[in-house]
Amino acid sequence: MSSRNIWTHKGTFLLAAVGSAVGLGNLWRFPYLTGENGGGAFILVYAMTIAIVGIPILIAETLIGRASRKSPIMGMKYLTETHGVHKAWRSIGWMGASAAFIILSFYSVIAGWALHYAGLMFSGSLVGADATAISASFDALLASPALLVLYHTIFIAVSGLIVGMGIHKGIESGLRFMMPALFLILLVVLVYALMVGDAGAALSFLFTFNLQDLSLEGWLQAMGQSFFTLSLGMGAIMAYGAYMSSEASLTRTAISIALVDTVIALMAGVAIFALVFGSGLEAGQGPGLMFVTLPIAFAELPGGAFLGGVFFLLVIGAALTSAISLVEPVAAWLVERFGFSRPKAVALMVTCCWALGLVTAFSFNIWAEGTFTQRWFNRSPFDVLEFITNILMPVGGLLIALFAGWALSRDEVLREMATHAGWFRVWQFLVRFVAPTGVAFVFLRTIPQIEGNLLPAVLALLMIGAFSAGRVFLVRS
Ligand code: PHE
């Protein structure tokens, strides 16, 4: 592949990967999951998982992308052929691309809510409104298919435009402008929250580590969140990794991505909880934390309308830089596989994804009841889509870890990682054994109630499973 398909600067991959990683996962999901799961204990488990499962898989995924220099689907085809492993391993590419496609379809709808709230804030329509009115206005938004579709359309169209302009003119230029701006806005929001909110309460909520507070379900959610927030297991990082300069250090970059992503999630958490506690509200509000609880806080704070608007701009921008990383893997595949021009590939991808997004938009209103998904699975169509990605993500991560750990040769990995043999061995142990075990464990959360005293046995079995899967199916003959 020509050098036109390499990022312009050595550091651009870092910028792009951080752009992908930082998104609704940091600003919306992380705070509400932390709130629901008792604060510090959740954060402790989350940070541990990032370190021992997240970073190794992040390295593995980037490695696979850079070693193939192709879109995830074509890249996995190439690697399985050149490494003499069964072609079933190509499913890594297919699953990743499908997950990216499905996630983008609902990510765009939810990001659209932030569009609505930025408007509400800046226009001052929530100033002085009481809690009941604000939560009623959220319900009214969800009840309107027209509004949801409108915002979804705007959001996904803008994402498509950026990617359609190409990896240099579109993605790189967009990121170079958006990322610093977003960081600045986050700083402004944080300083404001520390001034008008209850910083002490927020800090003690986030940093009091009491593991007894954490349910088994909380452990699992923390692991799932560490995947989602690092954009792992769905080809986004692989696609960006394919454009990564061969000089940039994989290990250092991966650690930086994870650090920046975590610091930003914590900054958002401190800001949001300082505002929420400062207004005497509750932390455990679930998904409504950002769209109901926070607007209630902004409504009564000095300068809250403006700062609230600025905050939702931050959410929109962060979601946008993540959304473009979801368009890229599929669009790049259409270009490589069918020789489409980039604009055409992106238009096709985004249009199909937009159509699937309607399923999510309608799930909150006209399809909230009575569709076949409720009848068969007892979930709304949106919940079914989310459920599917919750399976695809960990399975993708598991396979990526095994593939990178066993199928790639030692020399090839050492060359890519450009690190000491000692670090390489640590990484190899983590991707061969620890990460697959951890991921399989996340995956098993769909099987309710594994008795507490069975846990060690289950973990041991999973380790043995990872070992056999790697040895038997992946070691090159
Ligand atoms: N990491 C993004 C977030 O935290 C979500 C995402 C997942 C983006 C997967 C790309 C791929 O919001």
Coordinates of C-alpha atoms and ligand atoms in Angstrom, one line a residue:
M1 CA 0.0 0.0 0.0
S2 CA 1.3 3.4 -0.8
S3 CA 2.6 5.9 1.8
R4 CA -0.5 8.0 1.1
N5 CA -2.2 5.7 3.5
I6 CA 0.0 6.5 6.5
W7 CA -0.7 9.2 9.0
T8 CA 1.2 12.4 8.2
H9 CA 2.9 12.6 11.6
K10 CA 4.3 10.0 13.9
G11 CA 2.0 11.2 16.7
T12 CA -1.2 11.2 14.6
F13 CA -2.1 7.7 15.5
L14 CA -2.1 8.6 19.2
L15 CA -4.3 11.6 18.5
A16 CA -6.7 9.5 16.4
A17 CA -6.8 6.7 18.9
V18 CA -7.5 9.0 21.8
G19 CA -10.2 10.6 19.7
S20 CA -11.7 7.2 19.2
A21 CA -11.4 6.2 22.8
V22 CA -12.7 9.4 24.4
G23 CA -16.4 9.6 23.8
L24 CA -19.8 8.9 25.2
G25 CA -18.1 6.1 27.1
N26 CA -16.1 8.6 29.2
L27 CA -18.6 11.4 29.5
W28 CA -21.9 9.5 29.8
R29 CA -21.4 5.8 30.5
F30 CA -18.4 6.0 32.9
P31 CA -19.9 8.5 35.3
Y32 CA -23.3 6.7 35.5
L33 CA -21.8 3.3 35.9
T34 CA -19.6 4.6 38.7
G35 CA -22.6 6.3 40.2
E36 CA -24.6 3.1 40.1
N37 CA -21.8 0.9 41.4
G38 CA -20.8 2.8 44.5
G39 CA -18.0 5.0 43.3
G40 CA -14.3 4.2 44.2
A41 CA -14.5 0.4 44.3
F42 CA -15.8 0.4 40.7
I43 CA -13.0 2.7 39.6
L44 CA -10.4 0.5 41.2
V45 CA -11.6 -2.6 39.3
Y46 CA -11.9 -0.6 36.1
A47 CA -8.4 0.7 36.4
M48 CA -7.0 -2.7 37.1
T49 CA -8.8 -4.1 34.0
I50 CA -7.5 -1.3 31.8
A51 CA -4.0 -2.2 32.9
I52 CA -3.9 -5.9 32.6
V53 CA -6.5 -6.6 29.9
G54 CA -7.1 -3.3 28.1
I55 CA -3.6 -2.2 27.4
P56 CA -2.3 -5.6 26.2
I57 CA -5.3 -6.0 23.8
L58 CA -4.9 -2.4 22.7
I59 CA -1.3 -3.3 21.7
A60 CA -2.5 -6.5 20.1
E61 CA -5.1 -4.8 18.0
T62 CA -2.8 -2.0 16.8
L63 CA -0.2 -4.6 16.1
I64 CA -2.5 -6.6 13.9
G65 CA -3.5 -3.4 12.0
R66 CA 0.0 -2.2 11.5
A67 CA 1.3 -5.7 10.5
S68 CA -1.3 -6.0 7.8
R69 CA -1.6 -2.3 6.7
K70 CA -5.1 -3.1 5.6
S71 CA -8.7 -2.6 6.7
P72 CA -9.7 -5.1 9.4
I73 CA -11.5 -7.5 7.1
M74 CA -8.8 -7.6 4.4
G75 CA -6.1 -7.4 7.0
M76 CA -7.2 -10.5 8.8
K77 CA -7.6 -12.4 5.5
Y78 CA -4.0 -11.4 4.6
L79 CA -2.6 -12.4 8.1
T80 CA -4.4 -15.7 8.2
E81 CA -3.0 -16.6 4.7
T82 CA 0.5 -15.4 5.4
H83 CA 0.6 -17.1 8.8
G84 CA -0.9 -20.4 7.8
V85 CA -3.7 -20.4 10.3
H86 CA -7.3 -21.5 9.6
K87 CA -9.4 -19.1 7.8
A88 CA -12.0 -19.1 10.5
W89 CA -9.7 -16.6 12.2
R90 CA -10.8 -14.1 9.6
S91 CA -14.0 -13.8 11.6
I92 CA -12.0 -11.3 13.8
G93 CA -12.3 -8.8 10.9
W94 CA -15.9 -9.6 10.1
M95 CA -17.0 -9.4 13.7
G96 CA -15.2 -6.2 14.2
A97 CA -16.7 -4.5 11.2
S98 CA -20.2 -5.7 12.1
A99 CA -19.8 -4.5 15.6
A100 CA -18.6 -1.1 14.4
F101 CA -21.5 -0.9 12.1
I102 CA -24.1 -1.7 14.8
I103 CA -22.5 0.5 17.4
L104 CA -22.4 3.5 15.1
S105 CA -26.1 3.1 14.4
F106 CA -27.1 3.6 18.0
Y107 CA -24.1 5.7 19.1
S108 CA -25.3 8.3 16.6
V109 CA -28.9 8.3 18.0
I110 CA -27.6 8.9 21.6
A111 CA -25.1 11.5 20.5
G112 CA -28.1 13.2 18.9
W113 CA -29.6 13.7 22.3
A114 CA -26.6 15.8 23.2
L115 CA -27.4 17.9 20.2
H116 CA -30.9 18.5 21.5
Y117 CA -29.5 19.4 25.0
A118 CA -26.9 21.8 23.6
G119 CA -29.8 23.6 22.0
L120 CA -31.9 23.6 25.1
M121 CA -29.1 24.9 27.2
F122 CA -27.9 27.7 25.0
S123 CA -31.4 28.9 24.3
G124 CA -31.9 29.1 28.1
S125 CA -35.1 27.2 28.0
L126 CA -34.2 25.1 31.0
V127 CA -33.2 28.0 33.3
G128 CA -35.1 27.8 36.5
A129 CA -37.1 24.7 35.4
D130 CA -37.7 22.2 38.2
A131 CA -36.7 18.6 38.3
T132 CA -40.1 17.3 37.2
A133 CA -40.2 19.6 34.2
I134 CA -36.7 18.6 33.1
S135 CA -37.2 14.9 33.4
A136 CA -40.5 15.4 31.5
S137 CA -38.7 17.1 28.7
F138 CA -36.3 14.2 28.4
D139 CA -39.3 11.8 28.1
A140 CA -40.8 14.1 25.5
L141 CA -37.6 14.0 23.4
L142 CA -37.6 10.2 23.5
A143 CA -41.3 10.1 22.6
S144 CA -40.7 12.0 19.4
P145 CA -39.5 9.9 16.5
A146 CA -39.2 12.9 14.2
L147 CA -36.8 14.7 16.6
L148 CA -34.7 11.6 17.3
V149 CA -34.3 10.9 13.5
L150 CA -33.5 14.5 12.8
Y151 CA -30.6 14.6 15.3
H152 CA -29.4 11.2 14.3
T153 CA -29.3 12.3 10.7
I154 CA -27.4 15.4 11.4
F155 CA -24.9 13.6 13.6
I156 CA -24.2 10.7 11.2
A157 CA -24.0 12.9 8.2
V158 CA -21.3 15.1 9.8
S159 CA -19.3 12.0 10.8
G160 CA -19.6 10.7 7.2
L161 CA -18.5 14.1 5.7
I162 CA -15.3 14.0 7.8
V163 CA -14.4 10.5 6.9
G164 CA -15.4 11.0 3.3
M165 CA -12.8 13.8 3.0
G166 CA -10.1 11.2 3.5
I167 CA -7.8 10.2 6.2
H168 CA -5.6 13.3 5.8
K169 CA -7.9 16.1 4.9
G170 CA -10.8 14.8 6.8
I171 CA -9.9 12.7 9.8
E172 CA -6.4 14.2 10.6
S173 CA -7.3 17.8 10.1
G174 CA -10.6 17.4 11.9
L175 CA -8.9 15.7 14.9
R176 CA -6.1 18.2 15.0
F177 CA -8.6 21.0 15.5
M178 CA -11.2 19.1 17.6
M179 CA -9.0 17.3 20.2
P180 CA -7.3 20.4 21.7
A181 CA -10.6 22.3 21.6
L182 CA -12.4 19.4 23.5
F183 CA -9.7 19.3 26.1
L184 CA -9.9 23.0 26.7
I185 CA -13.7 22.8 27.1
L186 CA -13.3 19.9 29.5
L187 CA -10.9 22.1 31.6
V188 CA -13.3 25.0 31.6
V189 CA -16.2 22.7 32.7
L190 CA -14.1 21.1 35.4
V191 CA -12.9 24.5 36.8
Y192 CA -16.5 25.7 36.8
A193 CA -17.7 22.6 38.5
L194 CA -15.0 22.8 41.2
M195 CA -16.0 26.4 41.8
V196 CA -19.8 26.2 42.0
G197 CA -20.2 22.5 42.9
D198 CA -19.3 20.3 45.8
A199 CA -15.8 19.1 44.9
G200 CA -15.1 17.4 48.3
A201 CA -18.1 15.2 48.0
A202 CA -17.2 14.3 44.4
L203 CA -13.6 13.4 45.3
S204 CA -14.5 11.3 48.2
F205 CA -17.2 9.5 46.2
L206 CA -14.8 8.7 43.4
F207 CA -11.7 7.9 45.4
T208 CA -12.9 6.0 48.5
F209 CA -12.0 2.5 47.5
N210 CA -14.2 0.1 49.4
L211 CA -14.3 -3.2 47.5
Q212 CA -17.2 -4.5 49.6
D213 CA -19.4 -2.0 47.9
L214 CA -19.0 -3.7 44.6
S215 CA -21.4 -6.5 43.4
L216 CA -20.3 -9.2 41.1
E217 CA -22.3 -7.5 38.4
G218 CA -20.3 -4.4 39.1
W219 CA -17.0 -6.2 38.5
L220 CA -18.3 -7.4 35.2
Q221 CA -19.6 -4.0 34.2
A222 CA -16.2 -2.5 35.0
M223 CA -14.5 -4.9 32.6
G224 CA -17.1 -4.3 29.9
Q225 CA -16.6 -0.6 30.3
S226 CA -12.9 -0.8 29.9
F227 CA -13.4 -2.5 26.5
F228 CA -15.9 0.0 25.3
T229 CA -14.0 3.0 26.4
L230 CA -10.8 1.9 24.8
S231 CA -12.7 1.1 21.5
L232 CA -11.4 -2.4 21.6
G233 CA -12.6 -5.5 19.7
M234 CA -14.3 -3.8 16.8
G235 CA -11.7 -2.9 14.2
A236 CA -11.6 0.8 15.0
I237 CA -8.2 0.7 16.5
M238 CA -7.1 -1.9 14.0
A239 CA -8.1 0.4 11.1
Y240 CA -6.3 3.3 12.6
G241 CA -3.3 1.2 13.4
A242 CA -3.0 0.3 9.7
Y243 CA -2.1 3.9 9.0
M244 CA 0.4 4.1 11.9
S245 CA 3.9 5.1 11.1
S246 CA 6.4 2.2 11.6
E247 CA 8.6 4.3 13.7
A248 CA 6.1 5.1 16.5
S249 CA 6.4 2.9 19.5
L250 CA 3.4 0.7 20.0
T251 CA 3.9 0.1 23.7
R252 CA 4.4 3.7 24.7
T253 CA 1.5 4.8 22.5
A254 CA -0.9 2.2 23.9
I255 CA 0.0 3.2 27.5
S256 CA -0.5 6.8 26.7
I257 CA -3.9 6.2 25.1
A258 CA -5.1 4.3 28.1
L259 CA -3.8 6.9 30.5
V260 CA -5.3 9.9 28.7
D261 CA -8.6 8.1 28.3
T262 CA -8.7 7.3 32.0
V263 CA -7.7 10.7 33.1
I264 CA -10.4 12.3 30.9
A265 CA -13.0 9.9 32.3
L266 CA -12.0 10.9 35.8
M267 CA -12.0 14.6 35.0
A268 CA -15.5 14.2 33.6
G269 CA -16.5 12.2 36.7
V270 CA -15.2 14.8 39.1
A271 CA -16.9 17.6 37.2
I272 CA -20.3 15.8 36.9
F273 CA -20.4 14.6 40.5
A274 CA -19.3 18.0 41.9
L275 CA -22.3 19.6 40.1
V276 CA -24.7 16.8 41.0
F277 CA -23.8 16.6 44.7
G278 CA -23.5 20.4 44.9
S279 CA -27.2 20.6 43.9
G280 CA -28.1 17.9 46.4
L281 CA -28.9 15.3 43.8
E282 CA -28.3 11.6 43.7
A283 CA -25.4 9.8 41.9
G284 CA -27.1 6.5 41.1
Q285 CA -29.4 7.7 38.4
G286 CA -28.3 5.4 35.6
P287 CA -28.3 6.5 32.0
G288 CA -30.3 9.6 32.9
L289 CA -27.4 11.0 34.9
M290 CA -26.2 13.1 32.0
F291 CA -29.5 13.9 30.3
V292 CA -31.7 14.5 33.4
T293 CA -29.7 14.9 36.6
L294 CA -27.0 17.1 35.2
P295 CA -29.4 19.5 33.4
I296 CA -31.3 19.8 36.7
A297 CA -28.0 20.9 38.3
F298 CA -27.2 23.3 35.5
A299 CA -30.7 24.8 35.6
E300 CA -30.2 26.2 39.0
L301 CA -26.5 27.1 39.0
P302 CA -25.1 30.6 38.1
G303 CA -24.2 30.7 34.5
G304 CA -25.5 27.1 34.2
A305 CA -27.3 27.6 30.9
F306 CA -24.1 28.7 29.1
L307 CA -21.8 26.3 30.8
G308 CA -24.4 23.5 30.3
G309 CA -24.4 24.3 26.6
V310 CA -20.6 24.2 26.5
F311 CA -20.7 20.9 28.2
F312 CA -23.0 19.4 25.7
L313 CA -20.8 20.7 22.9
L314 CA -18.0 18.7 24.5
V315 CA -20.2 15.6 24.5
I316 CA -21.1 16.1 20.8
G317 CA -17.4 16.7 19.8
A318 CA -16.1 13.7 21.7
A319 CA -18.8 11.5 20.3
L320 CA -18.0 12.7 16.8
T321 CA -14.3 11.8 17.0
S322 CA -15.4 8.3 18.2
A323 CA -18.0 8.0 15.4
I324 CA -15.5 8.6 12.7
S325 CA -13.4 5.8 14.0
L326 CA -16.5 3.5 13.5
V327 CA -17.1 4.6 10.0
E328 CA -13.5 4.0 8.9
P329 CA -13.1 0.2 9.2
V330 CA -16.2 -0.5 7.0
A331 CA -15.5 2.3 4.6
A332 CA -11.9 1.3 4.1
W333 CA -13.0 -2.3 3.4
L334 CA -15.5 -1.1 0.7
V335 CA -12.7 0.9 -0.9
E336 CA -10.2 -2.0 -0.8
R337 CA -12.6 -4.8 -1.7
F338 CA -14.8 -3.2 -4.4
G339 CA -12.5 -0.4 -5.5
F340 CA -15.1 2.3 -4.6
S341 CA -14.0 5.8 -4.3
R342 CA -13.8 6.9 -0.7
P343 CA -16.8 9.3 -0.8
K344 CA -18.9 6.6 -2.4
A345 CA -17.8 4.0 0.1
V346 CA -18.5 6.3 3.0
A347 CA -21.9 7.4 1.6
L348 CA -22.9 3.7 1.3
M349 CA -21.8 2.8 4.8
V350 CA -23.3 5.8 6.4
T351 CA -26.6 5.5 4.6
C352 CA -27.0 1.8 5.6
C353 CA -26.0 2.6 9.1
W354 CA -28.4 5.5 9.2
A355 CA -31.2 3.2 8.3
L356 CA -30.3 0.7 11.0
G357 CA -30.2 3.7 13.4
L358 CA -33.9 4.2 12.8
V359 CA -34.4 0.9 14.7
T360 CA -32.9 2.6 17.8
A361 CA -34.7 5.9 17.3
F362 CA -38.1 4.1 17.1
S363 CA -37.3 1.8 20.0
F364 CA -38.1 4.7 22.4
N365 CA -41.5 5.4 20.9
I366 CA -43.4 3.7 18.2
W367 CA -41.5 0.4 18.6
A368 CA -41.3 0.6 22.4
E369 CA -43.8 -2.2 22.7
G370 CA -45.2 -5.0 20.7
T371 CA -42.4 -5.7 18.2
F372 CA -41.1 -9.2 17.6
T373 CA -38.0 -8.5 19.7
Q374 CA -40.2 -7.9 22.7
R375 CA -42.2 -11.0 22.0
W376 CA -39.2 -13.3 21.4
F377 CA -36.5 -11.8 23.6
N378 CA -38.4 -9.6 26.0
R379 CA -36.2 -6.6 25.0
S380 CA -36.7 -3.5 22.8
P381 CA -35.1 -3.6 19.4
F382 CA -32.4 -1.2 20.6
D383 CA -31.6 -3.4 23.6
V384 CA -31.2 -6.4 21.2
L385 CA -28.7 -4.4 19.1
E386 CA -26.8 -3.3 22.2
F387 CA -26.8 -6.9 23.5
I388 CA -25.4 -8.2 20.2
T389 CA -22.5 -5.7 20.4
N390 CA -21.9 -6.6 24.1
I391 CA -21.2 -10.1 22.8
L392 CA -19.3 -9.2 19.7
M393 CA -16.9 -6.8 21.6
P394 CA -15.6 -9.3 24.2
V395 CA -15.4 -12.2 21.7
G396 CA -13.6 -10.0 19.3
G397 CA -11.2 -9.0 22.0
L398 CA -10.6 -12.5 23.1
L399 CA -9.8 -13.7 19.6
I400 CA -7.6 -10.7 18.9
A401 CA -5.6 -11.5 22.1
L402 CA -5.2 -15.1 21.2
F403 CA -4.3 -14.4 17.6
A404 CA -1.7 -11.8 18.4
G405 CA -0.4 -13.9 21.3
W406 CA 0.0 -17.2 19.4
A407 CA -0.1 -16.8 15.6
L408 CA 2.2 -13.8 15.1
S409 CA 5.9 -14.8 15.4
R410 CA 8.1 -13.6 18.1
D411 CA 10.4 -11.6 15.7
E412 CA 7.6 -9.9 14.0
V413 CA 6.0 -8.8 17.3
L414 CA 9.4 -7.7 18.8
R415 CA 10.0 -5.6 15.7
E416 CA 6.7 -3.9 15.9
M417 CA 6.7 -3.4 19.6
A418 CA 10.3 -2.1 19.6
T419 CA 10.7 -2.9 23.3
H420 CA 12.8 -5.0 25.6
A421 CA 12.5 -8.7 25.5
G422 CA 11.4 -8.5 29.1
W423 CA 8.4 -6.3 28.3
F424 CA 7.6 -8.5 25.4
R425 CA 7.3 -11.5 27.7
V426 CA 5.0 -9.7 30.0
W427 CA 2.8 -8.7 27.1
Q428 CA 2.8 -12.2 25.7
F429 CA 1.8 -13.7 29.0
L430 CA -1.0 -11.2 29.3
V431 CA -2.4 -11.7 25.8
R432 CA -2.0 -15.4 25.9
F433 CA -3.5 -16.1 29.3
V434 CA -4.7 -13.2 31.4
A435 CA -6.6 -11.2 28.8
P436 CA -8.5 -14.2 27.2
T437 CA -9.4 -15.4 30.7
G438 CA -10.6 -12.0 31.7
V439 CA -12.6 -11.5 28.6
A440 CA -14.1 -14.9 28.7
F441 CA -15.2 -14.0 32.1
V442 CA -16.8 -10.8 31.0
F443 CA -18.5 -12.8 28.3
L444 CA -19.9 -15.2 30.9
R445 CA -21.8 -12.4 32.5
T446 CA -24.6 -13.3 30.1
I447 CA -24.8 -16.5 32.1
P448 CA -26.4 -15.4 35.3
Q449 CA -25.3 -16.5 38.7
I450 CA -22.1 -18.4 38.7
E451 CA -21.9 -19.3 42.4
G452 CA -19.2 -17.3 44.2
N453 CA -17.3 -20.3 45.4
L454 CA -17.1 -21.7 41.8
L455 CA -15.3 -18.7 40.6
P456 CA -11.7 -19.9 41.0
A457 CA -12.6 -23.1 39.2
V458 CA -14.3 -21.2 36.4
L459 CA -11.2 -19.0 36.0
A460 CA -8.9 -21.9 36.0
L461 CA -10.9 -23.6 33.3
L462 CA -10.9 -20.5 31.2
M463 CA -7.1 -20.3 31.4
I464 CA -6.8 -23.8 30.3
G465 CA -9.2 -23.1 27.5
A466 CA -7.2 -20.1 26.3
F467 CA -4.1 -22.2 26.4
S468 CA -5.5 -25.1 24.4
A469 CA -7.2 -22.7 21.9
G470 CA -4.0 -20.9 21.3
R471 CA -1.7 -24.0 21.1
V472 CA -4.0 -26.2 19.1
F473 CA -5.4 -23.7 16.7
L474 CA -2.8 -21.1 16.3
V475 CA 0.7 -22.2 16.7
R476 CA 2.4 -22.1 13.3
S477 CA 3.6 -25.3 12.1
Ligands
PHE1 N1 -14.6 4.4 23.0 C1 -15.7 5.2 22.6 C2 -16.3 5.8 23.8 O1 -15.8 5.7 24.9 C3 -16.8 4.3 22.0 C4 -16.3 3.5 20.9 C5 -16.3 2.1 20.9 C6 -15.7 4.1 19.7 C7 -15.8 1.4 19.9 C8 -15.2 3.4 18.7 C9 -15.2 2.0 18.8 O2 -17.3 6.5 23.7

